[in-house]
CSV table of C-alpha atoms and ligand atoms in Angstrom, one decimal:
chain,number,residue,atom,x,y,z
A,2,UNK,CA,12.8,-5.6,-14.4
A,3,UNK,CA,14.9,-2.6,-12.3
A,4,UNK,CA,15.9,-0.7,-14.8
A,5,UNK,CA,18.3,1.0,-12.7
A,6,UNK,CA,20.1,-1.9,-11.6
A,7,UNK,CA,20.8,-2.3,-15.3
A,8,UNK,CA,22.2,1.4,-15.7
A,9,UNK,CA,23.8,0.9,-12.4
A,10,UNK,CA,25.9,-2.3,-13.9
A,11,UNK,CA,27.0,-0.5,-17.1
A,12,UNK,CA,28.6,2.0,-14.4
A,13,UNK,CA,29.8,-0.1,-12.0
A,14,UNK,CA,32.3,-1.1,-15.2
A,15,UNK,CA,33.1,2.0,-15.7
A,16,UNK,CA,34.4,2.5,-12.0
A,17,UNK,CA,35.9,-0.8,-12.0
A,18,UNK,CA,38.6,-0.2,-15.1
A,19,UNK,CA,38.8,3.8,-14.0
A,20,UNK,CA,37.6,5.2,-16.5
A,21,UNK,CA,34.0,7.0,-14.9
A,22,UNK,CA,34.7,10.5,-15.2
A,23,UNK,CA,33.4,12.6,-12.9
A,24,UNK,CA,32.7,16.5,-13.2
A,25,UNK,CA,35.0,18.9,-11.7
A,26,UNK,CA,32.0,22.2,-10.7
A,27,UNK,CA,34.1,25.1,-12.1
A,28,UNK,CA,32.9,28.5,-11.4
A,29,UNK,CA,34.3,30.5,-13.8
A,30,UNK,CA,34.5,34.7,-13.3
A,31,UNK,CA,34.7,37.1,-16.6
A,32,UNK,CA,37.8,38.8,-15.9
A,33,UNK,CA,39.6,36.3,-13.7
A,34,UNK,CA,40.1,33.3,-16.1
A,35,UNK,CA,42.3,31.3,-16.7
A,36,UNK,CA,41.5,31.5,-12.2
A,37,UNK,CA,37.9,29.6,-11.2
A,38,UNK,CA,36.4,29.1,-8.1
A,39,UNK,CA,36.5,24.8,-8.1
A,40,UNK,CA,33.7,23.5,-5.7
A,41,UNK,CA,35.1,20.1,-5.0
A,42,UNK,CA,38.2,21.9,-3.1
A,43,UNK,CA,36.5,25.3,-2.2
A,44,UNK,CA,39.3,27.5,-3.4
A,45,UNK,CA,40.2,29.7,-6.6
A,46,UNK,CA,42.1,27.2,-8.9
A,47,UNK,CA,45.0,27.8,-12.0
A,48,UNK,CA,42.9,26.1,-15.1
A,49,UNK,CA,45.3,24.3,-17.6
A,50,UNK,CA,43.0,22.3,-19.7
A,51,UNK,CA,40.3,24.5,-20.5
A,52,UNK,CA,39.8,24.5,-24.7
A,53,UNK,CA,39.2,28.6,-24.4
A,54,UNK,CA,42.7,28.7,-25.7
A,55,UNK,CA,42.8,32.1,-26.2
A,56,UNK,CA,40.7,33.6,-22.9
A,57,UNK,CA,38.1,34.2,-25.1
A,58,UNK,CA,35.0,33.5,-23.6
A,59,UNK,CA,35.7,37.0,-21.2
A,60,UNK,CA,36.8,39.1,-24.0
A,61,UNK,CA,35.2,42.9,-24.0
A,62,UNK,CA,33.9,42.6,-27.5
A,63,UNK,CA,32.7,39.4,-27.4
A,64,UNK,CA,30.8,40.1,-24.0
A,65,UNK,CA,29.6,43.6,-25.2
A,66,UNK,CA,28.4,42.1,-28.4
A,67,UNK,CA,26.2,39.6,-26.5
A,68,UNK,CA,24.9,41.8,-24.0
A,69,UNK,CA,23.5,44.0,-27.1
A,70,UNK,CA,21.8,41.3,-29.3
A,71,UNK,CA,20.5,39.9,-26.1
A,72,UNK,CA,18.8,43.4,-25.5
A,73,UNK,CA,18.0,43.4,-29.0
A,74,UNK,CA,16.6,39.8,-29.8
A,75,UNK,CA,15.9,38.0,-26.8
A,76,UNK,CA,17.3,35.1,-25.3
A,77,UNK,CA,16.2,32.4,-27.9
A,78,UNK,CA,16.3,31.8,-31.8
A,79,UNK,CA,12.2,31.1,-31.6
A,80,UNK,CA,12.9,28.0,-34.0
A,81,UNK,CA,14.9,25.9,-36.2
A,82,UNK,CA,16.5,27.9,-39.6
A,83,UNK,CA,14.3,26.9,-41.8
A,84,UNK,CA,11.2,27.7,-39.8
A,85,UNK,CA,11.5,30.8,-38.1
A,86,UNK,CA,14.7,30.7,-36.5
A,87,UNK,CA,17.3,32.3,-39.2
A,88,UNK,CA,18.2,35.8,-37.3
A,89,UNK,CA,20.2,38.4,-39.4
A,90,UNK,CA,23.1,37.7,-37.0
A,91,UNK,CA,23.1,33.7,-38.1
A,92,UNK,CA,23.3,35.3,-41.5
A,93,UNK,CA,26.3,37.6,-40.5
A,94,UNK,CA,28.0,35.0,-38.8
A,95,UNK,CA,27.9,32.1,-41.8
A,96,UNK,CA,29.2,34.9,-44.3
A,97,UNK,CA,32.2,36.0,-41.9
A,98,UNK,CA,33.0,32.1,-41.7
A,99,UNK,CA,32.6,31.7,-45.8
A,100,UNK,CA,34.9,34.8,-46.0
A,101,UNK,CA,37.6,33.8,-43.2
A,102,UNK,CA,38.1,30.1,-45.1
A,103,UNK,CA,37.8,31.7,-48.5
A,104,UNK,CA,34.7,29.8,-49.6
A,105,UNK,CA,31.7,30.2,-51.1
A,106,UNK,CA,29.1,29.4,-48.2
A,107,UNK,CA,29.3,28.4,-44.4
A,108,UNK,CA,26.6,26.4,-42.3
A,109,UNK,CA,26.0,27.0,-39.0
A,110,UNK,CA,25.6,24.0,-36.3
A,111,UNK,CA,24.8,23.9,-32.7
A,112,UNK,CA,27.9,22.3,-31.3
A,113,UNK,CA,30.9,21.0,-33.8
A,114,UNK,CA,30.0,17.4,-32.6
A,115,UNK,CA,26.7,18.0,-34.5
A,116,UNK,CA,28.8,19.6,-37.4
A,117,UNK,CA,30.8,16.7,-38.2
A,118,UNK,CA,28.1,14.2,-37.0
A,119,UNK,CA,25.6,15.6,-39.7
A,120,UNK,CA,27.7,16.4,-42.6
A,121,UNK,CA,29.4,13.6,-42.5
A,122,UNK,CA,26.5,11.8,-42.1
A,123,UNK,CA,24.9,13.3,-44.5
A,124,UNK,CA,27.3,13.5,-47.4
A,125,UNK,CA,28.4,9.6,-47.0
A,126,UNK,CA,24.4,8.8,-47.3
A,127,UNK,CA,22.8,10.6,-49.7
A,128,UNK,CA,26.2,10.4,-52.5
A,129,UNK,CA,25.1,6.7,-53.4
A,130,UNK,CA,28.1,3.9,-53.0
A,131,UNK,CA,30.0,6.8,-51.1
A,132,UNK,CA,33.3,5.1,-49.3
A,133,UNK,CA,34.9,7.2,-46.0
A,134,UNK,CA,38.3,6.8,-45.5
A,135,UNK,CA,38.3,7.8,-41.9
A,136,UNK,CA,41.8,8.5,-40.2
A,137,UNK,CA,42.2,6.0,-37.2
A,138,UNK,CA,42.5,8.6,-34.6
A,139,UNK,CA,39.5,11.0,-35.6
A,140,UNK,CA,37.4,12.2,-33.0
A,141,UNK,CA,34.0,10.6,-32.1
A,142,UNK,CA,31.7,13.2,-34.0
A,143,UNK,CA,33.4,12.4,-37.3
A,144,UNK,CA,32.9,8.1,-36.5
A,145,UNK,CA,29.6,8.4,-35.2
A,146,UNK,CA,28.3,10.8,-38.4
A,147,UNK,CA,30.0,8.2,-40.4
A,148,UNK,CA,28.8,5.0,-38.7
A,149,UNK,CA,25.2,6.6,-38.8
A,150,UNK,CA,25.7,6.6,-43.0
A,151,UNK,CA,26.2,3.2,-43.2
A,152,UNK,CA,28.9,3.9,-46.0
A,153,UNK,CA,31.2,1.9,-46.4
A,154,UNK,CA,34.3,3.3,-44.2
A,155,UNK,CA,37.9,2.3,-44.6
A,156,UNK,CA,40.0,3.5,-41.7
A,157,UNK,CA,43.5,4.4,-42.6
A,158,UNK,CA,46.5,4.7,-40.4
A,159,UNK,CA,47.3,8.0,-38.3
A,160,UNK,CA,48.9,10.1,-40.9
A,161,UNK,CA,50.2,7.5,-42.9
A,162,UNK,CA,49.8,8.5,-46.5
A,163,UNK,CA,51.5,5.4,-47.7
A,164,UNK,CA,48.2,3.8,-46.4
A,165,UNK,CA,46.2,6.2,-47.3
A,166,UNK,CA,47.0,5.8,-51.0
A,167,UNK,CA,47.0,2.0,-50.2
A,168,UNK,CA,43.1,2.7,-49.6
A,169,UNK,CA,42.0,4.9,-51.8
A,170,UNK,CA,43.9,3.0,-54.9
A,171,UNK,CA,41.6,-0.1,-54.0
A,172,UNK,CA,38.6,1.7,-55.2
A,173,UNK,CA,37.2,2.9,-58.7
A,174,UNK,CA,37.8,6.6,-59.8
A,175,UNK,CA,34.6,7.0,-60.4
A,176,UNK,CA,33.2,6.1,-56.6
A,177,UNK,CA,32.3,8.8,-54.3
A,178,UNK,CA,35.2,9.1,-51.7
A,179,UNK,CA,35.6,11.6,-48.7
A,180,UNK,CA,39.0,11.0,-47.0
A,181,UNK,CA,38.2,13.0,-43.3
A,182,UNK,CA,41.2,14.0,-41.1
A,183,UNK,CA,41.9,16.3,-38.7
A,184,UNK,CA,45.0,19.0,-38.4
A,185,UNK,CA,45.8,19.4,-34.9
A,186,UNK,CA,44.8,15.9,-33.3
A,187,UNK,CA,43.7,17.2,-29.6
A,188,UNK,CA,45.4,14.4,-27.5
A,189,UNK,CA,48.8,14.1,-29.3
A,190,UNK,CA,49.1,17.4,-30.5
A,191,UNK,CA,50.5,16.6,-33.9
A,192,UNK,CA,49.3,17.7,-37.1
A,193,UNK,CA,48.2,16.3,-40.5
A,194,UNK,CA,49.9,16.3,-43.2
A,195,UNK,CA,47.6,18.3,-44.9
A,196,UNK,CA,49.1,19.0,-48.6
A,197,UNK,CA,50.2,15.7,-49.4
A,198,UNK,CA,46.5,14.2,-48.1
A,199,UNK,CA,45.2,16.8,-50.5
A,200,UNK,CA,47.4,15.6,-53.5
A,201,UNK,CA,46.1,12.0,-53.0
A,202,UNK,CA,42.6,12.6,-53.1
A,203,UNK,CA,43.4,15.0,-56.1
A,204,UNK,CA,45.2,12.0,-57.8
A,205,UNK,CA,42.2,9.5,-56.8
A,206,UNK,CA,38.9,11.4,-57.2
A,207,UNK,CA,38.0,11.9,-53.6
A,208,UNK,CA,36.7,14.9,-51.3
A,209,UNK,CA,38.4,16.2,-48.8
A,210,UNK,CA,36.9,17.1,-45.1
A,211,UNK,CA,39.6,18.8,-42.2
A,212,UNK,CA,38.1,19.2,-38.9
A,213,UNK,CA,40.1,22.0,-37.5
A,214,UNK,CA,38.4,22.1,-34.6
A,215,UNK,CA,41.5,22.4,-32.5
A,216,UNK,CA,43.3,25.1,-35.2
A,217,UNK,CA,40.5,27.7,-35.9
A,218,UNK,CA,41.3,30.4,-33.9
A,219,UNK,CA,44.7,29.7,-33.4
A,220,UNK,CA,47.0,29.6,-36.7
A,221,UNK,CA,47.2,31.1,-39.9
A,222,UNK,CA,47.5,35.4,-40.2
A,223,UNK,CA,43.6,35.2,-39.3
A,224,UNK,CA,42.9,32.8,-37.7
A,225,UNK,CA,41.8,30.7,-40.0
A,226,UNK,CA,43.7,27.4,-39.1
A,227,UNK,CA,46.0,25.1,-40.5
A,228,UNK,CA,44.9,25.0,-43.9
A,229,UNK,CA,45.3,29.1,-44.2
A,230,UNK,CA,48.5,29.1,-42.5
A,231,UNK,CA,49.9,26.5,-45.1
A,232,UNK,CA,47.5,28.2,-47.8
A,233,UNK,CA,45.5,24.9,-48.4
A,234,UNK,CA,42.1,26.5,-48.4
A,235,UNK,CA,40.7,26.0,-51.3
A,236,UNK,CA,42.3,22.6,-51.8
A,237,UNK,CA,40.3,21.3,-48.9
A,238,UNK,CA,36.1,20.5,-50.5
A,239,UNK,CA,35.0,21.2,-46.5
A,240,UNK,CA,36.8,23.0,-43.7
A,241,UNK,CA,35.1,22.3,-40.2
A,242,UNK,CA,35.4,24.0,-37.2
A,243,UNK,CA,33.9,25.1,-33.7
A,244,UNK,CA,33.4,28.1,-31.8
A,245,UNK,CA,33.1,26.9,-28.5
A,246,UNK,CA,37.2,26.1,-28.3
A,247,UNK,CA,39.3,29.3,-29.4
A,248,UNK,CA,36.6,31.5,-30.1
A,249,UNK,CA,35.5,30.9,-26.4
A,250,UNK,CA,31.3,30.9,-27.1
A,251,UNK,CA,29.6,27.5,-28.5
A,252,UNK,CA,28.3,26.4,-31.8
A,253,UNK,CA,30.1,24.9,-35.1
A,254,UNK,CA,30.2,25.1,-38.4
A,255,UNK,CA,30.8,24.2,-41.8
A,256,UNK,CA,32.7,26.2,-44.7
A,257,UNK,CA,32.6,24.7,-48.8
A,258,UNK,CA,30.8,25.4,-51.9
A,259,UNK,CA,27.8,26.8,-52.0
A,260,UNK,CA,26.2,24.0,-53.5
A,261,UNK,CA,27.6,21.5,-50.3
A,262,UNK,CA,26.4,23.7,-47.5
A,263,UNK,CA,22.9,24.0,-49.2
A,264,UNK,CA,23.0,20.0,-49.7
A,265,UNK,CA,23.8,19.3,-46.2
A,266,UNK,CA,21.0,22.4,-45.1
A,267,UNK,CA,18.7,20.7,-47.7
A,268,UNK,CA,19.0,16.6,-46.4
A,269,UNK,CA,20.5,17.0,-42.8
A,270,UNK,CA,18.1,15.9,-40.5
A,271,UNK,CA,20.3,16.5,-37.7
A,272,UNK,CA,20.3,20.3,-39.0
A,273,UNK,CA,16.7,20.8,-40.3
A,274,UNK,CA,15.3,19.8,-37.2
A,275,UNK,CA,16.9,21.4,-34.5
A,276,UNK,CA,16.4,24.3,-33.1
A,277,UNK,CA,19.3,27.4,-33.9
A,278,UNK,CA,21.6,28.5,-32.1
A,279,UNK,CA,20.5,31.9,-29.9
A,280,UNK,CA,21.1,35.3,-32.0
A,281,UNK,CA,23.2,36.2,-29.0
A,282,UNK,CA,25.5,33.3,-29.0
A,283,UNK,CA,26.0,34.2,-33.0
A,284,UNK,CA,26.8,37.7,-32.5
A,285,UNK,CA,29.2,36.9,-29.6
A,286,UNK,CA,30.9,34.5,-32.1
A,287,UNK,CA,30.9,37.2,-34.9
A,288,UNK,CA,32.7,39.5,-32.4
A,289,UNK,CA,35.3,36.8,-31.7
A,290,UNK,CA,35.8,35.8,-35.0
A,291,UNK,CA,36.3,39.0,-36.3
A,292,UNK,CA,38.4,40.4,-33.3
A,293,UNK,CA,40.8,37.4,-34.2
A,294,UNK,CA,40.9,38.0,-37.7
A,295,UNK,CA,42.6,41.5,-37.1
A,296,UNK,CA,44.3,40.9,-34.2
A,297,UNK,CA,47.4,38.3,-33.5
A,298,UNK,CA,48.1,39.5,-29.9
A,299,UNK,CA,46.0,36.2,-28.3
A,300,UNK,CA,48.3,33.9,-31.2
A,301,UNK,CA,51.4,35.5,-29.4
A,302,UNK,CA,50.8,35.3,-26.1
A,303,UNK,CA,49.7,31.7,-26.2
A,304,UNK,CA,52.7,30.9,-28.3
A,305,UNK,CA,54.5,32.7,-26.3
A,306,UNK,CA,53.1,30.6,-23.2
A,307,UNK,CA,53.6,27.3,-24.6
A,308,UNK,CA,57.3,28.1,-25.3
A,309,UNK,CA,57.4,29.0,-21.8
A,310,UNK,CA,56.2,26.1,-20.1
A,311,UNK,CA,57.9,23.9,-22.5
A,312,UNK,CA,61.6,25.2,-21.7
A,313,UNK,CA,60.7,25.0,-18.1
A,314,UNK,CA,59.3,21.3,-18.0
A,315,UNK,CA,62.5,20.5,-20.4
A,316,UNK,CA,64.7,22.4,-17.2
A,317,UNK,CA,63.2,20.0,-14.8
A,318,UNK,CA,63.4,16.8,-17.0
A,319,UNK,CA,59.8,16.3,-17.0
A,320,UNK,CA,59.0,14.5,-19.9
A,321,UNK,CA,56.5,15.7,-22.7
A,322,UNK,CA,55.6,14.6,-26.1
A,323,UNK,CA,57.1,17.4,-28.7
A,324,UNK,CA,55.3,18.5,-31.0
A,325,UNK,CA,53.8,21.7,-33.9
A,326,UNK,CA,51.2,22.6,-32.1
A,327,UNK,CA,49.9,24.5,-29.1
A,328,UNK,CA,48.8,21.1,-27.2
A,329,UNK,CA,51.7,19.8,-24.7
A,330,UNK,CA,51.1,16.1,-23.4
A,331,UNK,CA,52.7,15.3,-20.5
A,332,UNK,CA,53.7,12.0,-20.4
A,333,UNK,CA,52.8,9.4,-17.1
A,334,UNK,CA,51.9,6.1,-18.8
A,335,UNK,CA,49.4,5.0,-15.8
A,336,UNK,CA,46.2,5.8,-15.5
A,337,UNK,CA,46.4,5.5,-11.3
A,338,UNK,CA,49.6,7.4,-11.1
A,339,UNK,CA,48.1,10.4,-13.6
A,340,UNK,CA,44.7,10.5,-11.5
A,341,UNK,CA,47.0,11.1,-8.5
A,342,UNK,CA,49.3,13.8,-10.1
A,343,UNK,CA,45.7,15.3,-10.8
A,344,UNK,CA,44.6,15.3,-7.2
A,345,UNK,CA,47.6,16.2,-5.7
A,346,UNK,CA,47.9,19.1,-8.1
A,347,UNK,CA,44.4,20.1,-7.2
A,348,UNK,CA,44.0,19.7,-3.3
A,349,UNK,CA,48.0,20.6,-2.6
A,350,UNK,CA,48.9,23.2,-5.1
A,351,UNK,CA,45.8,24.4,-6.7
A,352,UNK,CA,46.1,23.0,-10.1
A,353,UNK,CA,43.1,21.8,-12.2
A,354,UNK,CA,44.3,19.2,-14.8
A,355,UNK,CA,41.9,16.3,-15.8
A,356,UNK,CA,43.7,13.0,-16.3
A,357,UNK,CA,43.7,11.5,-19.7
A,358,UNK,CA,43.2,8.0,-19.3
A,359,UNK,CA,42.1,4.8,-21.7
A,360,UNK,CA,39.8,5.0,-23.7
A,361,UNK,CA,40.6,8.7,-24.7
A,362,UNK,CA,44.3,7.8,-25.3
A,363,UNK,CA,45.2,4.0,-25.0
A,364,UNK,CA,46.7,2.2,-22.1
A,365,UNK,CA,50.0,2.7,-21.4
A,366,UNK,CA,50.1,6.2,-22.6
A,367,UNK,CA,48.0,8.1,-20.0
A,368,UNK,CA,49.2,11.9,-19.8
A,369,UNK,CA,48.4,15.4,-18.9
A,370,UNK,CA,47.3,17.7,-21.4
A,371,UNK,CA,48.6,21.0,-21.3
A,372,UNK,CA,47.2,24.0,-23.0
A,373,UNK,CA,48.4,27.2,-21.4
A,374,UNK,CA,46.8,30.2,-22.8
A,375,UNK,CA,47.9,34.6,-23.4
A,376,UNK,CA,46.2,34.8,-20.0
A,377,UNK,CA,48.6,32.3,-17.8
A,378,UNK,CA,51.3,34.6,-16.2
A,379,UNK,CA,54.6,33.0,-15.8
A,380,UNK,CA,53.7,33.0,-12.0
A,381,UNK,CA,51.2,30.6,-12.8
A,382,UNK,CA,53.6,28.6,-14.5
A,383,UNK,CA,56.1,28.5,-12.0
A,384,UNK,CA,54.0,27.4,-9.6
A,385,UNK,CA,52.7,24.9,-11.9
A,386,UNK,CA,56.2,23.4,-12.5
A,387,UNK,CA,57.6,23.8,-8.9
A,388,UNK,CA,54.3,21.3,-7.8
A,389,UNK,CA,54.8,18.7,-11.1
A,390,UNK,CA,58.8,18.6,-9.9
A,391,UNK,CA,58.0,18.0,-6.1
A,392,UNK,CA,55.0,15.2,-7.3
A,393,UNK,CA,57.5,13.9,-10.1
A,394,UNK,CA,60.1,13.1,-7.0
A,395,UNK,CA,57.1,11.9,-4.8
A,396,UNK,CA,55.4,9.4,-7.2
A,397,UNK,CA,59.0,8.5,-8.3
A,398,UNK,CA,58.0,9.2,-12.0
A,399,UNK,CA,60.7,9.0,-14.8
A,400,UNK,CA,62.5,12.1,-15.6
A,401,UNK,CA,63.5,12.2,-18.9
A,402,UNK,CA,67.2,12.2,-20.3
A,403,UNK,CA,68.4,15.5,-22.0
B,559,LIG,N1,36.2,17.6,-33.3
B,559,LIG,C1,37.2,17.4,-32.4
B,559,LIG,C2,38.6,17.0,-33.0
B,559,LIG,C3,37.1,17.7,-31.1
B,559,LIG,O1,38.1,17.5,-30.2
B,559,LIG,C4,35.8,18.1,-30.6
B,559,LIG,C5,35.5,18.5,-29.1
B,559,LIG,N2,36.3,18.0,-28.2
B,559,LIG,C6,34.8,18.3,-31.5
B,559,LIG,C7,35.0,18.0,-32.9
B,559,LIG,C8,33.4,18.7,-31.1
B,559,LIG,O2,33.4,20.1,-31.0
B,559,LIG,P1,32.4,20.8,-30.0
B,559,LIG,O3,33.0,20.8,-28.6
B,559,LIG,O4,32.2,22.2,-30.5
B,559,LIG,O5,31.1,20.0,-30.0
């Protein structure tokens, strides 16, 4: 048998309903971002979809503070945590997490994929007759952890607390019950009702698990997301979140009781197993974390910047999904017509926007996803609005009505 004819088939599918993604080669240069060098069209490029929200993968601190633990420790951990891989700046890191969410403990992961895919997974198996009610637009790491359970998982309709509650009145009290969500959901930009989700699963027994993924960095008076700018904290059992998006490095983590982050140290394989994370990587991310707990000048400016483009897009009728968070979805409704904005904007005007096409977001609803950063100048804008207007008259693409 020719295995690769087999691999070849799968992929040939993928090209045929166009949804093969292909990698853009991005060279990015500390000090010049949100500008990188794009190989495909051999020219500097204006990034608008890059999840470094803030710019802060080239911050000083964060670049100094790697540079010294590198010196200091090497390049690698040496092994996985429980083995010989805990470094004092792992150590650092998990308590400046605990204390930023207000909780007793925090677990480090290598990516916040692997966060939610292990303590998810890990929770739902070990708590026996554990039921997830899962809401129907989280993000692949929270349905993969939970299919690898094999719990039982009920999936309940975006934000709808109505079904929610419809879900979780089916089952005994007394049954273990995580209800996961997310608060800013990354392709529509809208955000959970987090309160009332928490006075449900107070009412009906269950945990509660926020992937904040998209928020950590970015709201609340430090940073700490959604659930600290509403001051929701500690009515959330586990808060989750990543450092490769804001924070600008890599890695994820966990924050709860102590008691849940040792459980999920204790019986995740998926954390036991693996090697950690580099010291350096953790004390860049300590840097980060901390500079954005003290400092709201990045939360301006991007505010600031989203505001911007938004009343400039609204100016020239181009039409976007509104909504509370930083994320801006464009709205083009066809996957062909948004892969040629993309080109156009990248080969004409020097724009780098992915497309966000089926499966991501379904048919019909393909868009661009925004997410203008403190470090876009209102040049950059401009430019980015003048090319979207001439391409919006080109393509003969909907304006919306004021
Ligand atoms: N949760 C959500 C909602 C995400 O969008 C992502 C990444 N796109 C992740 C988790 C995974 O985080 P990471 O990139 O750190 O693996």
């Amino acid at each position: 048998m020719n295995y690769d004819t087999l691999f070849q088939n799968a992929l040939d599918g993928l090209h045929a309903d166009g949804s093969y993604r292909y990698f853009a080669e991005l060279e990015r240069h500390a000090g010049k971002f949100p500008k990188a060098f794009h190989h495909g069209v051999g020219r500097d490029v204006t990034v608008w979809c890059s999840n470094d929200y803030l710019g802060m993968g080239q911050h000083p601190d964060v670049l100094a503070a790697i540079h010294k633990s590198l010196d200091e420790s090497g390049a690698g951990a040496g092994g996985t945590r429980n083995i010989s891989g805990t470094n004092h700046y792992h150590v650092a890191l998990e308590k400046e997490l605990a204390s930023l969410h207000g909780k007793e403990s925090a677990l480090l992961f290598n990516s916040g994929y692997l966060s939610n895919w292990v303590t998810l997974g890990t929770l739902a198996a070990r708590l026996k007759g554990c039921v997830v009610l899962s809401d129907e637009l989280n993000h692949a790491s929270m349905i993969e952890g939970i299919r690898h359970s094999r719990a039982e998982k009920r999936i309940f309709k975006h934000n709808d607390l109505e079904d929610l509650e419809a879900k979780l009145k089916e089952l005994p009290l007394d049954t273990p019950k995580i209800v996961a969500f997310e608060s800013v959901y990354s392709m529509n930009g809208d955000i959970a009702p987090i309160e009332e989700i928490c006075d449900l699963a107070d009412r009906y027994n269950a945990m509660t698990y926020l992937d904040e993924v998209h928020a950590v960095g970015m709201y609340g008076p430090q940073g700490g997301g959604v659930a600290q700018e509403r001051g929701l904290e500690h009515r959330l059992t586990v808060i989750e979140g990543t450092l490769g998006k804001a924070y600008g490095v890599v890695g994820g983590y966990i924050a709860a009781s102590a008691a849940l982050c040792d459980f999920v140290r204790s019986f995740g394989s998926g954390f036991i197993f693996s090697t950690s994370l580099p010291p350096m990587i953790a004390a860049g991310v300590l840097a980060s974390v901390r500079h954005l707990r003290n400092s709201d000048a990045e939360r301006k400016g991007q505010r600031e910047a989203v505001a911007l483009l938004r009343k400039k897009l609204e100016a020239v009728k181009i039409p976007y999904m509104p909504g509370q968070s930083h994320i801006t979805p464009v709205m083009v409704g066809d996957a062909t017509l948004c892969r040629e904005l993309t080109d156009s904007l990248l080969k004409r005007f020097g724009h780098y926007l992915q497309p966000i096409n089926y499966p991501t977001v379904p048919r019909g609803t393909e868009r661009l996803r925004l997410t203008p950063g403190p470090l876009h100048t209102e040049e950059d804008l401009d430019s980015l609005i003048s090319a979207l207007d001439t391409l919006w008259t080109e393509l003969n693409l909907p304006r919306s009505v004021a």
